[in-house]
PDB file of C-alpha atoms in Angstrom:
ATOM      1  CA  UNK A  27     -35.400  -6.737  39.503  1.00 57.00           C
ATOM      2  CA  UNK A  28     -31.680  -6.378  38.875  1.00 64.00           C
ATOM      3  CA  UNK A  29     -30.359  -3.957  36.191  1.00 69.00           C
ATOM      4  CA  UNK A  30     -28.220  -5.757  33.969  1.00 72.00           C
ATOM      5  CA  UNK A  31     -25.262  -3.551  32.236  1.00 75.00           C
ATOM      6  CA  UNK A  32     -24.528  -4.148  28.337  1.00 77.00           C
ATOM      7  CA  UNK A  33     -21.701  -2.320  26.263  1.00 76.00           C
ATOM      8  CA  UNK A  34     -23.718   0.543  24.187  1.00 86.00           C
ATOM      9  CA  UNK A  35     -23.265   0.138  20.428  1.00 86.00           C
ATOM     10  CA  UNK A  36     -20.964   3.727  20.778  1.00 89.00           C
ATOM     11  CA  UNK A  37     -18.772   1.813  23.296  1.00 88.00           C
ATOM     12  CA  UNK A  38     -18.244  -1.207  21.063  1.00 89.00           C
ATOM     13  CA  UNK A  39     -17.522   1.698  17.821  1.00 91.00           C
ATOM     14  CA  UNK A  40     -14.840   3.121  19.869  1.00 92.00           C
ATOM     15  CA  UNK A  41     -13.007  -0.073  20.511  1.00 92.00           C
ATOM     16  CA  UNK A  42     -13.395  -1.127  17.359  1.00 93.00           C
ATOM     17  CA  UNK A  43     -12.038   2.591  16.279  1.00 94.00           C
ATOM     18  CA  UNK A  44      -9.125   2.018  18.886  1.00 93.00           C
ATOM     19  CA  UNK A  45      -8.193  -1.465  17.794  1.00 92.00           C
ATOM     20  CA  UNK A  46      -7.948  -0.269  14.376  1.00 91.00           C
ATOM     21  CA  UNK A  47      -5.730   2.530  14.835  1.00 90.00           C
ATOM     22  CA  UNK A  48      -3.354   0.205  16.984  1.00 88.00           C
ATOM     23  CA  UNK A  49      -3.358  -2.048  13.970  1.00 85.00           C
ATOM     24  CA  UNK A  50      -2.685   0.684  11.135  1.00 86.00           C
ATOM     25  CA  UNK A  51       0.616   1.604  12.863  1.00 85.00           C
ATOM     26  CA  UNK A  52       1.958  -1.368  14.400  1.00 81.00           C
ATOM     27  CA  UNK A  53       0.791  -3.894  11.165  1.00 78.00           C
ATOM     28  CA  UNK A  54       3.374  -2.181   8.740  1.00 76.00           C
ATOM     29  CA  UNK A  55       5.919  -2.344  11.489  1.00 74.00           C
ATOM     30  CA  UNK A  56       5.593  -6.227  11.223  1.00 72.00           C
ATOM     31  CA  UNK A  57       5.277  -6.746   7.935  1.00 72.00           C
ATOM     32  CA  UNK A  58       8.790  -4.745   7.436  1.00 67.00           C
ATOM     33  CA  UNK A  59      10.466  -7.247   9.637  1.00 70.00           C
ATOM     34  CA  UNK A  60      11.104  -9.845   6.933  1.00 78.00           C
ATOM     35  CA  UNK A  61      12.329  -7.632   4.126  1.00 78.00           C
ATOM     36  CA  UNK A  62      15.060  -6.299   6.020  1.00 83.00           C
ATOM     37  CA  UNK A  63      15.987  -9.858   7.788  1.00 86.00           C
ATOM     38  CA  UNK A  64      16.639 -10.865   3.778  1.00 86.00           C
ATOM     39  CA  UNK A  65      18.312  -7.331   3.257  1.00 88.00           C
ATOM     40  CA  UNK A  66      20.902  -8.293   6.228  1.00 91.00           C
ATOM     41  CA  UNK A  67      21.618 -11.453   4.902  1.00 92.00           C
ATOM     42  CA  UNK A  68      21.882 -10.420   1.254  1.00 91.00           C
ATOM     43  CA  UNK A  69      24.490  -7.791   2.972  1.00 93.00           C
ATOM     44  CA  UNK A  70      26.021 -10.361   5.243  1.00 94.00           C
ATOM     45  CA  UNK A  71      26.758 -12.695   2.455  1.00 93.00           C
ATOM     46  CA  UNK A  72      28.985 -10.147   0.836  1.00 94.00           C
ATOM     47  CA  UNK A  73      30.848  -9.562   3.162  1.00 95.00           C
ATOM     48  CA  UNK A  74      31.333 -13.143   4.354  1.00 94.00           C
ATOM     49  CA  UNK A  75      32.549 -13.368   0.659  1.00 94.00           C
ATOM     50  CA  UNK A  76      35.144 -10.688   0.927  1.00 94.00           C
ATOM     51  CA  UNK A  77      36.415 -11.764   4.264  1.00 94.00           C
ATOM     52  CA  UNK A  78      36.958 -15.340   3.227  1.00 93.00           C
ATOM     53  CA  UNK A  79      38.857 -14.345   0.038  1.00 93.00           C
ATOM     54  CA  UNK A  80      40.904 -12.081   2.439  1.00 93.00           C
ATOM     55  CA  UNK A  81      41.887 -14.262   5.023  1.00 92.00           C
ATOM     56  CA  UNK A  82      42.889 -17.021   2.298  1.00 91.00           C
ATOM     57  CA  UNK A  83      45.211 -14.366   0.664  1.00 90.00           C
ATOM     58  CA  UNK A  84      46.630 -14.102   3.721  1.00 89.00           C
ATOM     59  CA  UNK A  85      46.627 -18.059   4.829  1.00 87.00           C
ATOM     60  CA  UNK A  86      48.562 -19.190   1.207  1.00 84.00           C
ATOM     61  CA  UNK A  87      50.345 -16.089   1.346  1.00 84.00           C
ATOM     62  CA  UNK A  88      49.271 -16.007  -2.630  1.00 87.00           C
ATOM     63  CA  UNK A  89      47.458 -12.606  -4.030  1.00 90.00           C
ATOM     64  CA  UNK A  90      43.857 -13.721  -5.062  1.00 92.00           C
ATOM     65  CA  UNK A  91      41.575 -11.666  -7.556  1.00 94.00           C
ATOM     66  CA  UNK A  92      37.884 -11.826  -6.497  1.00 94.00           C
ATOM     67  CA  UNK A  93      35.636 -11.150  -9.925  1.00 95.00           C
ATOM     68  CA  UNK A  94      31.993  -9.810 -10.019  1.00 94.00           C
ATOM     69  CA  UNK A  95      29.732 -11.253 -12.872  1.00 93.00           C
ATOM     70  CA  UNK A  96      27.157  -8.111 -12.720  1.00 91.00           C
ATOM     71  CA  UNK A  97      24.856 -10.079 -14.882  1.00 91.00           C
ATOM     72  CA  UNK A  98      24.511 -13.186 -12.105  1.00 92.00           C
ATOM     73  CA  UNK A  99      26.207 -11.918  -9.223  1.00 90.00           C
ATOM     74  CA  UNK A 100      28.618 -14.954  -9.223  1.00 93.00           C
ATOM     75  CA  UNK A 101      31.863 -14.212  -7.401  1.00 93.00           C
ATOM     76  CA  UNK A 102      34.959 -16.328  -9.105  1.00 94.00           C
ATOM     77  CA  UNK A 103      37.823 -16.458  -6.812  1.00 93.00           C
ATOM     78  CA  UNK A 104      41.457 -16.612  -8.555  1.00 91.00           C
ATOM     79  CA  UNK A 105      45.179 -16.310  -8.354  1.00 89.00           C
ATOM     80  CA  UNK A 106      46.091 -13.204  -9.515  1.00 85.00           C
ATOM     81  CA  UNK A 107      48.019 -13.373 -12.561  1.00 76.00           C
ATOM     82  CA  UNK A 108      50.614  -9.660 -11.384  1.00 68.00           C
ATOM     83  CA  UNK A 109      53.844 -10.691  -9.844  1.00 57.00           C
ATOM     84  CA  UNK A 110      54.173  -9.580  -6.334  1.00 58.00           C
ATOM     85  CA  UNK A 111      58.040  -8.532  -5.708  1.00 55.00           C
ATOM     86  CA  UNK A 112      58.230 -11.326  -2.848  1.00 56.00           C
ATOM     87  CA  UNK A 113      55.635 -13.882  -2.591  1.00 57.00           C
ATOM     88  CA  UNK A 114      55.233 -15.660   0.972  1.00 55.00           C
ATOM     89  CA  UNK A 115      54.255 -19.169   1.791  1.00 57.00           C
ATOM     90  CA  UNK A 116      53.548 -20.280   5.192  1.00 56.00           C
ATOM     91  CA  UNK A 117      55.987 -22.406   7.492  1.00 58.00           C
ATOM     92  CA  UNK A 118      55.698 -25.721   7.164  1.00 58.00           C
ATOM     93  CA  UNK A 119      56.411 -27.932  10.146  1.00 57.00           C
ATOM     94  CA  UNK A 120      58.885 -30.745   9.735  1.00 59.00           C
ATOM     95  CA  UNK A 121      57.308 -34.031   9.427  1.00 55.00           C
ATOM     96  CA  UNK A 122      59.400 -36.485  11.964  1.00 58.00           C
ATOM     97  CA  UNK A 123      57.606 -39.580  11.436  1.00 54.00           C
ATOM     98  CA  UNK A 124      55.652 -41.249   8.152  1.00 54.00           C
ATOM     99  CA  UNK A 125      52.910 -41.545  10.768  1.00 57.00           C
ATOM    100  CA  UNK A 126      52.135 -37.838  11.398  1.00 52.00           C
ATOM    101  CA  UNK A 127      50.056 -35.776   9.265  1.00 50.00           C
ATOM    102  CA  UNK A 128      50.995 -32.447   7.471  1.00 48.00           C
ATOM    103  CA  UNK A 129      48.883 -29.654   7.999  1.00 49.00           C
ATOM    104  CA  UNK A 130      45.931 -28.943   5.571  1.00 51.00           C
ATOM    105  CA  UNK A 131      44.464 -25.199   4.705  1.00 54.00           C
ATOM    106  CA  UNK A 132      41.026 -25.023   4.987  1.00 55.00           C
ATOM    107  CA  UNK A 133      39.774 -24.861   1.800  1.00 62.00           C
ATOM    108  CA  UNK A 134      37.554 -22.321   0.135  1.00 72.00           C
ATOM    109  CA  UNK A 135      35.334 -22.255  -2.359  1.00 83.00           C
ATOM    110  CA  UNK A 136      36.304 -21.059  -5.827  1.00 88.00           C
ATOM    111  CA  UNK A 137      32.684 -19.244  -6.512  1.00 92.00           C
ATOM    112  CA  UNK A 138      29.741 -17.654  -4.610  1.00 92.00           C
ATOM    113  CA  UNK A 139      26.387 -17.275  -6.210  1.00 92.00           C
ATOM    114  CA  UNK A 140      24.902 -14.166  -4.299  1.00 90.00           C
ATOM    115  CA  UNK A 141      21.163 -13.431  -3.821  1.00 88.00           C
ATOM    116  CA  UNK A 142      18.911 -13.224  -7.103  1.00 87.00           C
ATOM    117  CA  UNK A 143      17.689  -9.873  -4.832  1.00 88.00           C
ATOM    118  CA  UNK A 144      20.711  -7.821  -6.041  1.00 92.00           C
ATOM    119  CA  UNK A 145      21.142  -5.330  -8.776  1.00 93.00           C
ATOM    120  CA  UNK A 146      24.670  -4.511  -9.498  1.00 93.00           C
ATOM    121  CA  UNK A 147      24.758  -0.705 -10.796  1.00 93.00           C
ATOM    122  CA  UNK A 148      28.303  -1.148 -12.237  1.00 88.00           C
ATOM    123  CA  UNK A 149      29.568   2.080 -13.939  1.00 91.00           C
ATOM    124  CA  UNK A 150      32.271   2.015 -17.141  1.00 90.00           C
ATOM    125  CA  UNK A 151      35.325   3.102 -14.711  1.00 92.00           C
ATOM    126  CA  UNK A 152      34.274  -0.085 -12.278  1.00 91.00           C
ATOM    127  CA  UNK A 153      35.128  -2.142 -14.965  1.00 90.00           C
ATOM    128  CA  UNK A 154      39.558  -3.219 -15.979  1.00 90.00           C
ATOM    129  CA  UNK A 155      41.462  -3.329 -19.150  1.00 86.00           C
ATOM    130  CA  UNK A 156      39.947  -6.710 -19.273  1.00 87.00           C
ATOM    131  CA  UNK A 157      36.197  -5.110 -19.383  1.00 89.00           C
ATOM    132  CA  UNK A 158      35.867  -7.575 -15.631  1.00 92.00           C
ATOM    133  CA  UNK A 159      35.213  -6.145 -12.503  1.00 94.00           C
ATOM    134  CA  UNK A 160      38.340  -7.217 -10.096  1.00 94.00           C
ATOM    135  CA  UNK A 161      39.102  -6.915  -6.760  1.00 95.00           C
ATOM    136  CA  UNK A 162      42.228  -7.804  -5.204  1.00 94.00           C
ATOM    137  CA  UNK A 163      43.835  -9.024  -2.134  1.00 94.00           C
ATOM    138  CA  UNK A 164      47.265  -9.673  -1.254  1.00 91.00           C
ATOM    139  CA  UNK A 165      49.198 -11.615   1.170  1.00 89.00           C
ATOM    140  CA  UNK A 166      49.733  -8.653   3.435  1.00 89.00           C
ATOM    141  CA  UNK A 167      46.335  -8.406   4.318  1.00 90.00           C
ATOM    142  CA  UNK A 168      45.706  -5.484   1.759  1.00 92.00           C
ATOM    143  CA  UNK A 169      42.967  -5.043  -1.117  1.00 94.00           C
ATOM    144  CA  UNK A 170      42.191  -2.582  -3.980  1.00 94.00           C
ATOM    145  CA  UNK A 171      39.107  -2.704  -5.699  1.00 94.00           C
ATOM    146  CA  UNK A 172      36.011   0.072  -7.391  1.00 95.00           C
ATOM    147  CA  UNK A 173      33.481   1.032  -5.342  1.00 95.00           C
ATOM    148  CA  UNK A 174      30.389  -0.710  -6.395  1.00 94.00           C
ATOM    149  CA  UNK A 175      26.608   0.700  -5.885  1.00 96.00           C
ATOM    150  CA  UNK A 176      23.509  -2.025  -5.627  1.00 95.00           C
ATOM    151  CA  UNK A 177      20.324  -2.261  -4.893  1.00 94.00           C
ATOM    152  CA  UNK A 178      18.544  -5.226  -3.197  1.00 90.00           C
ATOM    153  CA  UNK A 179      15.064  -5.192  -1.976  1.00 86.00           C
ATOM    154  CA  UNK A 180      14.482  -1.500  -2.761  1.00 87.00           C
ATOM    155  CA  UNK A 181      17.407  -0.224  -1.127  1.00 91.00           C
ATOM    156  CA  UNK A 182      20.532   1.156  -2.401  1.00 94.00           C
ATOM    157  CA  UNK A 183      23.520   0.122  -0.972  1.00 96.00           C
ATOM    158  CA  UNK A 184      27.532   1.753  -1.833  1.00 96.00           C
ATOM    159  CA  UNK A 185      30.207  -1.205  -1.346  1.00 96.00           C
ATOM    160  CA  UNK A 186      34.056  -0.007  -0.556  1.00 96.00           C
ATOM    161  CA  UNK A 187      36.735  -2.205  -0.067  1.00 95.00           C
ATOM    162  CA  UNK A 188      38.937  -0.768   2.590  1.00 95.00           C
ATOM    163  CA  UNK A 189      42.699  -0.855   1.247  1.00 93.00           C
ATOM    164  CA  UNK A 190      44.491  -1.216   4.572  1.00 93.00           C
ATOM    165  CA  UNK A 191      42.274  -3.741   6.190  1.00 92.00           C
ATOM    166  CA  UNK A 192      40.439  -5.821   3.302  1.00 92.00           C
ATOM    167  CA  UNK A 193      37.346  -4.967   4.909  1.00 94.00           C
ATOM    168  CA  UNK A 194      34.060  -4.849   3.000  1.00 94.00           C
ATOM    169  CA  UNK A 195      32.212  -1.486   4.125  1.00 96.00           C
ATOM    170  CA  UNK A 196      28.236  -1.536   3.002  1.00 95.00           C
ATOM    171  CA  UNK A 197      26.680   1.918   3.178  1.00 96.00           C
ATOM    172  CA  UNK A 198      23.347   2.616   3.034  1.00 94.00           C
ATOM    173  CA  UNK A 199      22.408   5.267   0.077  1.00 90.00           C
ATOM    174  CA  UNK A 200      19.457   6.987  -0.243  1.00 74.00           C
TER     175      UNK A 200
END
């Protein structure tokens, strides 16, 4: 008569006790994955917003004004009412023919809803004489703004407008 061999009920408690511990660490792991997927997009989104409004100041050669609507995080896009001391336009080439086209900007849009996932912690100085929160950018490829703290999905974020380049910076707060 053969002895069969079974698992013991200790040996199936310790792989039970195993798989469980496995899953207590790595099951948090996964379930953070999402959150901060919708983080980096809620932080890629900004800065998609500033570079756009950049670039166009620089395309048109026109200063723009980017305002923040804390309240619904809309974006409005405008030309800024100050007088620059020289504007710029871009070269135009010469149209030979009635049967060639002229060159056509790409166009942007004039407002950007942001994520429903972002608080806007705007402080009295962020705000203008106008009581809006502006920032700027200018045909030169520069930008002045406030710095700006948010929060979206439980994080708290500082954004800076870099002067020189136009460059949205997002730093991580704690």
């Amino acid at each position: 008569m053969a002895m069969r061999r079974t698992y013991t009920l200790i040996e199936m408690l310790v792989v039970i006790l195993i798989l469980g511990l496995v899953s207590a660490v790595a099951l948090p792991r996964f379930l953070r994955i999402p959150r901060k997927i919708s983080t980096e997009r809620t932080l890629s989104e900004i800065r998609q917003v500033f570079a756009e409004s950049s670039a166009r100041a620089r395309a048109t050669g026109q200063a723009l004004n980017l305002t923040l609507d804390p309240e619904t995080s809309l974006l409005t896009v405008s030309a800024s009412s100050d007088s620059l001391s020289q504007e710029w336009r871009p070269p135009m080439p010469k149209v030979e023919d009635s049967n060639s086209r002229t060159p056509i900007f790409i166009s942007a849009k004039d407002t950007y809803t942001l994520s429903d996932s972002i608080e806007w912690q705007a402080e009295p100085e962020n705000y203008n004489s106008e009581g809006r929160i502006v920032f700027s950018f200018f045909p030169d490829g520069q930008a002045s703004g406030p710095q700006l703290y948010f929060s979206s999905h439980n994080s708290r974020f500082r954004l800076v407008v870099d002067n020189i380049t136009a460059r949205a910076n997002i730093y991580a707060e704690d």
